[in-house]
mmCIF file of C-alpha atoms in Angstrom:
data_model
loop_
_atom_site.group_PDB
_atom_site.id
_atom_site.type_symbol
_atom_site.label_atom_id
_atom_site.label_comp_id
_atom_site.label_asym_id
_atom_site.label_seq_id
_atom_site.Cartn_x
_atom_site.Cartn_y
_atom_site.Cartn_z
ATOM 1 C CA MET A 1 -1.160 3.044 3.384
ATOM 2 C CA ALA A 2 0.175 5.689 5.788
ATOM 3 C CA MET A 3 4.056 6.054 5.476
ATOM 4 C CA ASN A 4 6.382 7.951 7.658
ATOM 5 C CA ILE A 5 8.857 8.599 4.711
ATOM 6 C CA LYS A 6 8.513 11.286 2.098
ATOM 7 C CA PRO A 7 10.875 11.433 -1.002
ATOM 8 C CA LEU A 8 12.801 14.684 -1.873
ATOM 9 C CA ALA A 9 13.399 16.361 -5.181
ATOM 10 C CA ASP A 10 13.008 13.914 -8.076
ATOM 11 C CA ARG A 11 13.007 10.726 -6.023
ATOM 12 C CA VAL A 12 10.179 8.084 -5.863
ATOM 13 C CA ILE A 13 9.270 5.305 -3.599
ATOM 14 C CA VAL A 14 8.460 2.039 -5.113
ATOM 15 C CA ALA A 15 6.993 -1.140 -3.598
ATOM 16 C CA PRO A 16 8.444 -4.048 -5.729
ATOM 17 C CA MET A 17 6.071 -6.424 -7.288
ATOM 18 C CA GLU A 18 7.008 -10.099 -6.917
ATOM 19 C CA LYS A 19 6.272 -12.360 -9.931
ATOM 20 C CA GLU A 20 5.242 -15.988 -9.578
ATOM 21 C CA THR A 21 8.309 -18.154 -10.355
ATOM 22 C CA MET A 22 7.020 -21.631 -10.327
ATOM 23 C CA LYS A 23 8.102 -23.438 -13.651
ATOM 24 C CA GLY A 24 7.322 -27.088 -14.244
ATOM 25 C CA GLY A 25 6.267 -27.808 -10.703
ATOM 26 C CA ILE A 26 9.761 -26.647 -9.354
ATOM 27 C CA ILE A 27 9.741 -24.081 -6.508
ATOM 28 C CA ILE A 28 12.642 -21.754 -6.824
ATOM 29 C CA PRO A 29 14.046 -20.704 -3.326
ATOM 30 C CA ASP A 30 14.006 -16.999 -2.443
ATOM 31 C CA THR A 31 17.889 -17.008 -2.585
ATOM 32 C CA ALA A 32 17.740 -17.979 -6.283
ATOM 33 C CA LYS A 33 15.129 -15.480 -7.466
ATOM 34 C CA GLU A 34 15.961 -12.408 -9.438
ATOM 35 C CA LYS A 35 15.302 -9.085 -8.138
ATOM 36 C CA PRO A 36 11.898 -7.733 -9.357
ATOM 37 C CA GLN A 37 12.174 -5.013 -11.986
ATOM 38 C CA GLN A 38 8.454 -3.859 -11.765
ATOM 39 C CA GLY A 39 6.714 -2.069 -8.973
ATOM 40 C CA LYS A 40 3.978 0.244 -7.906
ATOM 41 C CA ILE A 41 4.876 3.862 -7.094
ATOM 42 C CA VAL A 42 3.738 4.691 -3.466
ATOM 43 C CA ALA A 43 5.090 8.243 -2.994
ATOM 44 C CA VAL A 44 6.664 10.986 -5.442
ATOM 45 C CA GLY A 45 8.794 13.782 -4.458
ATOM 46 C CA PRO A 46 8.002 17.309 -5.558
ATOM 47 C CA GLY A 47 10.432 17.310 -8.501
ATOM 48 C CA GLN A 48 13.875 18.499 -9.454
ATOM 49 C CA ILE A 49 14.950 22.085 -9.456
ATOM 50 C CA SER A 50 16.240 23.152 -12.937
ATOM 51 C CA ASP A 51 19.180 25.176 -13.788
ATOM 52 C CA SER A 52 16.917 28.219 -14.318
ATOM 53 C CA GLY A 53 15.588 27.700 -10.795
ATOM 54 C CA GLU A 54 12.129 26.365 -11.810
ATOM 55 C CA ARG A 55 10.660 23.083 -10.390
ATOM 56 C CA VAL A 56 10.377 20.309 -12.969
ATOM 57 C CA GLU A 57 7.128 18.405 -12.180
ATOM 58 C CA PRO A 58 7.640 14.509 -12.223
ATOM 59 C CA GLU A 59 6.175 12.572 -14.914
ATOM 60 C CA VAL A 60 5.215 9.592 -12.658
ATOM 61 C CA LYS A 61 2.495 9.713 -9.910
ATOM 62 C CA ALA A 62 1.584 7.560 -6.872
ATOM 63 C CA GLY A 63 -0.167 4.487 -8.117
ATOM 64 C CA ASP A 64 1.650 4.013 -11.342
ATOM 65 C CA VAL A 65 3.050 0.526 -12.115
ATOM 66 C CA VAL A 66 6.562 1.147 -13.498
ATOM 67 C CA LEU A 67 9.578 -0.767 -14.850
ATOM 68 C CA TYR A 68 12.978 0.142 -13.429
ATOM 69 C CA GLY A 69 16.644 -0.875 -13.824
ATOM 70 C CA LYS A 70 17.694 -4.203 -12.231
ATOM 71 C CA TYR A 71 20.313 -2.652 -9.723
ATOM 72 C CA SER A 72 18.632 0.878 -9.544
ATOM 73 C CA GLY A 73 17.823 2.527 -6.183
ATOM 74 C CA THR A 74 18.414 1.927 -2.592
ATOM 75 C CA GLU A 75 16.480 -0.685 -0.661
ATOM 76 C CA VAL A 76 14.870 0.462 2.541
ATOM 77 C CA ASN A 77 12.581 -1.276 5.147
ATOM 78 C CA VAL A 78 9.836 1.001 6.494
ATOM 79 C CA GLU A 79 7.390 -0.425 9.200
ATOM 80 C CA GLY A 80 8.249 -3.875 8.119
ATOM 81 C CA ASP A 81 7.553 -3.320 4.402
ATOM 82 C CA ASP A 82 10.357 -3.327 1.722
ATOM 83 C CA TYR A 83 10.707 -0.414 -0.625
ATOM 84 C CA LEU A 84 13.195 1.029 -3.193
ATOM 85 C CA ILE A 85 13.999 4.787 -3.376
ATOM 86 C CA LEU A 86 14.787 5.542 -6.958
ATOM 87 C CA ARG A 87 15.501 8.750 -8.946
ATOM 88 C CA GLU A 88 12.827 9.417 -11.479
ATOM 89 C CA SER A 89 15.481 8.957 -14.168
ATOM 90 C CA ASP A 90 15.818 5.327 -12.989
ATOM 91 C CA VAL A 91 12.316 4.632 -14.074
ATOM 92 C CA LEU A 92 12.323 3.017 -17.431
ATOM 93 C CA ALA A 93 8.653 3.007 -18.396
ATOM 94 C CA ILE A 94 5.077 3.338 -16.921
ATOM 95 C CA LEU A 95 2.974 0.113 -17.577
ATOM 96 C CA GLY A 96 -0.666 0.248 -18.338
#
């Protein structure tokens, strides 16, 4: 996947993962679905600069499947695909 967007500092770009939401044969419309809180990291910034001037390496890497806060980040659309731009601190956990 070639993207024309590169995150800065401690930001990461996440592709949200949709969960299957059929319960009891009822199809829930898109407008009633909850926002996904799980996604796959597709790009990672170089890391934050600490107070001492050293770069702090990010703990996450591209390809990690992560959990993030429900209302975290900024939604963007790049080349027809939806992504979230989050700070690394908005990532709650790495799955797997």
